[in-house]
Short mmCIF file of N, CA and C in Angstrom, two decimals:
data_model
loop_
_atom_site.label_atom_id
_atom_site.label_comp_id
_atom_site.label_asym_id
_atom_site.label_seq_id
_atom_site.Cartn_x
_atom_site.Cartn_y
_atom_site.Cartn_z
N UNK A 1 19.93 73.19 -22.16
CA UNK A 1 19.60 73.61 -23.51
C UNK A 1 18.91 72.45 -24.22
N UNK A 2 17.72 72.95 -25.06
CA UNK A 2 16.97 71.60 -25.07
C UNK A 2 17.35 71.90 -26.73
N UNK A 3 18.39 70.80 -27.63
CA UNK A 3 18.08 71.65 -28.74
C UNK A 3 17.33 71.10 -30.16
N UNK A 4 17.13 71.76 -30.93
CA UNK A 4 15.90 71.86 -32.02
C UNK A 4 14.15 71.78 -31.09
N UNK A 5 14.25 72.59 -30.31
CA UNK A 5 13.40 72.61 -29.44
C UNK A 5 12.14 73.12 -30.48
N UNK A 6 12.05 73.93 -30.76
CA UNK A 6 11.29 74.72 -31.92
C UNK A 6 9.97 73.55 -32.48
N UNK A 7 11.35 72.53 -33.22
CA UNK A 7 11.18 71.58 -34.13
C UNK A 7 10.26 70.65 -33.51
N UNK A 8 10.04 70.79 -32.13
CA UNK A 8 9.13 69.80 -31.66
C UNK A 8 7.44 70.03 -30.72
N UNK A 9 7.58 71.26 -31.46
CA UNK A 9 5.89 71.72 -30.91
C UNK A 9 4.42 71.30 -31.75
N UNK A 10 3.77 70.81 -31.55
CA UNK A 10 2.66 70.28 -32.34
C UNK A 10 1.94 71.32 -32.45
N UNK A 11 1.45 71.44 -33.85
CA UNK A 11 0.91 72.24 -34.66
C UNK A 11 -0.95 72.18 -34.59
N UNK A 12 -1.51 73.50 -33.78
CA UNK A 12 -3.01 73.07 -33.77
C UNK A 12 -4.03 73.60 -34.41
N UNK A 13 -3.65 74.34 -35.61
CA UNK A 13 -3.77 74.68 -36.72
C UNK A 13 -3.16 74.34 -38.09
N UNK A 14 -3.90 74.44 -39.15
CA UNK A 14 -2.69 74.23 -40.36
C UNK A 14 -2.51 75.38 -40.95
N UNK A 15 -1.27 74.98 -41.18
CA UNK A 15 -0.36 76.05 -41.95
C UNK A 15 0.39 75.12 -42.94
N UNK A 16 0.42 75.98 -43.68
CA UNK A 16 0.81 75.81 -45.53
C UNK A 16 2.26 76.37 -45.60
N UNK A 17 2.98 76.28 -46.34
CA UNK A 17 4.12 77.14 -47.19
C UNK A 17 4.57 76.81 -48.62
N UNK A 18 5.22 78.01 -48.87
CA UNK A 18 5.95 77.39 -50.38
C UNK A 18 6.93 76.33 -50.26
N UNK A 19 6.97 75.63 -50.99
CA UNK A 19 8.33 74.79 -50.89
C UNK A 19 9.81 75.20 -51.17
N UNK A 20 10.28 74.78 -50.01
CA UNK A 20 11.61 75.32 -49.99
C UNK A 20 12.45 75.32 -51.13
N UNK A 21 13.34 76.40 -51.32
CA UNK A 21 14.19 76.66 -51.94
C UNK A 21 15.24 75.01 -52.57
N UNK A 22 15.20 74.60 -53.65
CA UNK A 22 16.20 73.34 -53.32
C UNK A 22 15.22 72.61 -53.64
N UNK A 23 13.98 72.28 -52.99
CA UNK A 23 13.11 71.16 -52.95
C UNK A 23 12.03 71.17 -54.10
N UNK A 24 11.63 72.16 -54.32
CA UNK A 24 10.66 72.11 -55.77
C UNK A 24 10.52 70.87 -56.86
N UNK A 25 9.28 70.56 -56.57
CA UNK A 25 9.15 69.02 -57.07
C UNK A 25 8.80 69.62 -58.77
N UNK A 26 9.55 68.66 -59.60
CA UNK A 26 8.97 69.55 -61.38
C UNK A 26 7.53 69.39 -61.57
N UNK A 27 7.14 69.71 -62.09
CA UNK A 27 5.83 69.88 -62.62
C UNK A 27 4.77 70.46 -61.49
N UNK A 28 5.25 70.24 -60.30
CA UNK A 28 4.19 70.68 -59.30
C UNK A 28 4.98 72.20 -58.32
N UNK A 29 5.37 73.19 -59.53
CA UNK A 29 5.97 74.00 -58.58
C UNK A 29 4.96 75.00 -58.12
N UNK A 30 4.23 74.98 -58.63
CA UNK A 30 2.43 75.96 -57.95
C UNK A 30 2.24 75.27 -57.18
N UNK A 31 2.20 74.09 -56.31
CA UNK A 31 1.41 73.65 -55.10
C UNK A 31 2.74 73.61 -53.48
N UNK A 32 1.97 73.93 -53.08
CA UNK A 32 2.54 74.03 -51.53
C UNK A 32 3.05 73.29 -50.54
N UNK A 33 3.63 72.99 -48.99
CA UNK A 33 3.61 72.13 -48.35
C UNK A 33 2.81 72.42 -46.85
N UNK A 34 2.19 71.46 -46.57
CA UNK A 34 1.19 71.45 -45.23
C UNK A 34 2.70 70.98 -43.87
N UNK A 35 2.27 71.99 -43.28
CA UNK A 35 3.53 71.61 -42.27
C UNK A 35 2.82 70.72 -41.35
N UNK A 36 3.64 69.63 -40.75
CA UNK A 36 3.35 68.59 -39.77
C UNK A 36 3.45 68.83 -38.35
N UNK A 37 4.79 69.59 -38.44
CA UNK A 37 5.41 69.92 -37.09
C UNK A 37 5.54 71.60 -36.83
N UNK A 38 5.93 72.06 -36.26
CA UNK A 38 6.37 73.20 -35.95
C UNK A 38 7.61 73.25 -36.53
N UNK A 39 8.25 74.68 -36.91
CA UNK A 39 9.33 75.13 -37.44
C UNK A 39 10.05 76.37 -37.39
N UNK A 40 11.36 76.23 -37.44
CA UNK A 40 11.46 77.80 -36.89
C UNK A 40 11.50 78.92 -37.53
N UNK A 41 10.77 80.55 -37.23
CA UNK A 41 10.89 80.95 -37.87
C UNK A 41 9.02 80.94 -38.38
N UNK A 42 8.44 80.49 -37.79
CA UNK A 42 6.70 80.19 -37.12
C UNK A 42 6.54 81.43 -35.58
N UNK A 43 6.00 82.25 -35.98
CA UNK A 43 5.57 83.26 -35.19
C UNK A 43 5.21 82.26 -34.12
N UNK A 44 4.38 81.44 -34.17
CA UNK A 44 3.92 80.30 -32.96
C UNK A 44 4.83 79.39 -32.69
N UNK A 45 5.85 78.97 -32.88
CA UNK A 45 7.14 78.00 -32.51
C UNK A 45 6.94 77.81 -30.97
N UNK A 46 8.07 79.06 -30.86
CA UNK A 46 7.83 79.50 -29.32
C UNK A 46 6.67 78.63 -28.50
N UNK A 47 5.34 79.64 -28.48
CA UNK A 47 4.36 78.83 -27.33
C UNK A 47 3.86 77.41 -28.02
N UNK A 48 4.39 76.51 -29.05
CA UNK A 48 3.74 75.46 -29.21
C UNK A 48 4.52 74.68 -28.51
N UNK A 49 5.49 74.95 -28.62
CA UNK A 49 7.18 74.17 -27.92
C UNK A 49 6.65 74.08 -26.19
N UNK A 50 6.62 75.44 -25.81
CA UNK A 50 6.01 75.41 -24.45
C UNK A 50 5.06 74.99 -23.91
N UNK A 51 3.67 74.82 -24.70
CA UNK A 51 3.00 74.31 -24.61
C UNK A 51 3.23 72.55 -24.47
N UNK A 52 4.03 72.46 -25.18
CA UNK A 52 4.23 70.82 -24.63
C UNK A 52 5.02 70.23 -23.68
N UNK A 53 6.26 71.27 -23.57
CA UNK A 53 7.10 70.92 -22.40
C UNK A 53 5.89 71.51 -21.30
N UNK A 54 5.18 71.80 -20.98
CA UNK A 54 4.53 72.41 -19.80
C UNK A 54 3.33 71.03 -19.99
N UNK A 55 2.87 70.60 -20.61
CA UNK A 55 1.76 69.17 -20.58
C UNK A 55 2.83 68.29 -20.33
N UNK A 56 4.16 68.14 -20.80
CA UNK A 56 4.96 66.75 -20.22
C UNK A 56 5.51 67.17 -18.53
N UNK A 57 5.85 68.31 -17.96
CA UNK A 57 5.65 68.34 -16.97
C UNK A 57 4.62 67.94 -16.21
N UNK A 58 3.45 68.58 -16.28
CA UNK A 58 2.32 68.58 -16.13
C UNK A 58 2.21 67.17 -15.47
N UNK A 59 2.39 66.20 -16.58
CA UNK A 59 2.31 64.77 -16.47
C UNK A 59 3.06 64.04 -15.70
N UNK A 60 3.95 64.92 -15.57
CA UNK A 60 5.45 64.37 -14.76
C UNK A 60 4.99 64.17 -13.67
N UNK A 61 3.74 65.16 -12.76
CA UNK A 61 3.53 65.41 -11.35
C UNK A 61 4.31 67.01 -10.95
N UNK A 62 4.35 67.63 -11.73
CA UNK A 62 5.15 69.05 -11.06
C UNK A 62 3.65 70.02 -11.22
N UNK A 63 4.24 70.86 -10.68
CA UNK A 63 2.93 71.90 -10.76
C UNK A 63 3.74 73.51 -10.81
N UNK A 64 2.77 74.36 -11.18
CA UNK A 64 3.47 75.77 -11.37
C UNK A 64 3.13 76.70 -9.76
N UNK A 65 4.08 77.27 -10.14
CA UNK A 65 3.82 78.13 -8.70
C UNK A 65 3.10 79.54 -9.33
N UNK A 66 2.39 79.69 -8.49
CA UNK A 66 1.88 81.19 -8.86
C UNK A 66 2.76 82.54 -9.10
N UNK A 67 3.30 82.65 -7.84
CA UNK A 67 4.01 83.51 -7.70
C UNK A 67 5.75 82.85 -7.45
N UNK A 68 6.45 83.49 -7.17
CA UNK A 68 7.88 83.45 -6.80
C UNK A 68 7.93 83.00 -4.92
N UNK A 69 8.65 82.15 -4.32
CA UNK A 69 8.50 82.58 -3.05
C UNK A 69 9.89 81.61 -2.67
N UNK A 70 10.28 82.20 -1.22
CA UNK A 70 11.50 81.06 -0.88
C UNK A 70 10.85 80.18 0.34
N UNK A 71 11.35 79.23 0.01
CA UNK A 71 10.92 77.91 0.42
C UNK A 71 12.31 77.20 1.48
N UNK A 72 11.89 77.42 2.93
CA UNK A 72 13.22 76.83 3.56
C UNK A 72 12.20 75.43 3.88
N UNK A 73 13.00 74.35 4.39
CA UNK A 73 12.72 73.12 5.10
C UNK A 73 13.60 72.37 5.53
N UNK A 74 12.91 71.60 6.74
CA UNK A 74 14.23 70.76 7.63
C UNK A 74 14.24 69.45 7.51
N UNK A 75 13.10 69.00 6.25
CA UNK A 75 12.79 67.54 6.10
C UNK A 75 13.22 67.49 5.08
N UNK A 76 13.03 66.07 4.23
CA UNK A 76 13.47 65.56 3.51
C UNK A 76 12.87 65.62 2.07
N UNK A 77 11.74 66.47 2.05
CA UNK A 77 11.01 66.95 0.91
C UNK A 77 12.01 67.47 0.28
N UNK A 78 12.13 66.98 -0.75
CA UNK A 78 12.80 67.68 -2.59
C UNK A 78 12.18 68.70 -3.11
N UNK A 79 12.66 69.65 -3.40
CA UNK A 79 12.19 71.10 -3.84
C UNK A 79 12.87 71.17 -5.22
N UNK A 80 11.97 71.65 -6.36
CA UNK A 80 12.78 71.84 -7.60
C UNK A 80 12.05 72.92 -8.20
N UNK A 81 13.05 73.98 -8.37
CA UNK A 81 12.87 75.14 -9.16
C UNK A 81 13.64 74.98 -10.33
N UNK A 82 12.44 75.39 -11.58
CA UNK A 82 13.28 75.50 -12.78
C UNK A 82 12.34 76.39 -13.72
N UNK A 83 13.65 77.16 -13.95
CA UNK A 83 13.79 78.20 -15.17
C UNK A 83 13.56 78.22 -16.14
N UNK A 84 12.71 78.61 -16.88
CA UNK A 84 13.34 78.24 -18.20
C UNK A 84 12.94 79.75 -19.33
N UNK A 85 13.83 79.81 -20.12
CA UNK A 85 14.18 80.97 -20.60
C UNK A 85 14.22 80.43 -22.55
N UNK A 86 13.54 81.22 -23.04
CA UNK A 86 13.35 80.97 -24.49
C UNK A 86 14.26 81.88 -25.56
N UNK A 87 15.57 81.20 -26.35
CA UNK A 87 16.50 82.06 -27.05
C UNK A 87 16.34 81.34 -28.15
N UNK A 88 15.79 81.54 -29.47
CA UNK A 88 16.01 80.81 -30.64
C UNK A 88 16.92 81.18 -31.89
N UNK A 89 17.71 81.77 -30.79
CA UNK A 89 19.33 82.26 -32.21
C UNK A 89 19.57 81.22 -32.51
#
């Protein structure tokens, strides 16, 4: 579980919002905030998040498999399958 995962997707567009509830600066409650990061609750969260865990793999040296397949061997080659499954309750 990777968590505040959301919270860490880079943003490749800008996006604006109102300022949060609580935070309203006085005199400037008509102007907005430019988001930096990703956040949750961003229709795009999701694939920005993925998008970067899949470039830090990437970088790692792993590669994607196309399809699904089983993989036996009698050597000493390391095999790593991993899952990964997106829940942002």
């Amino acid at each position: 579980d990777v968590k505040t995962a959301f919270l860490h997707g880079d943003l490749d567009k800008e996006i604006y919002m109102q300022q949060p509830e609580g935070f309203v600066v006085p005199g400037k409650e008509h102007m907005v905030c430019k988001l930096s990061r990703s956040l949750y609750g961003l229709k795009q969260a999701p694939r920005q998040w993925y998008k970067k865990f899949d470039s830090f793999m990437t970088k790692s040296g792993f590669c994607k498999a196309e399809k699904f397949l089983v993989v036996t061997s009698r050597n000493t080659l390391i095999i790593v399958f991993l899952v990964l499954y997106v829940d942002d309750m």
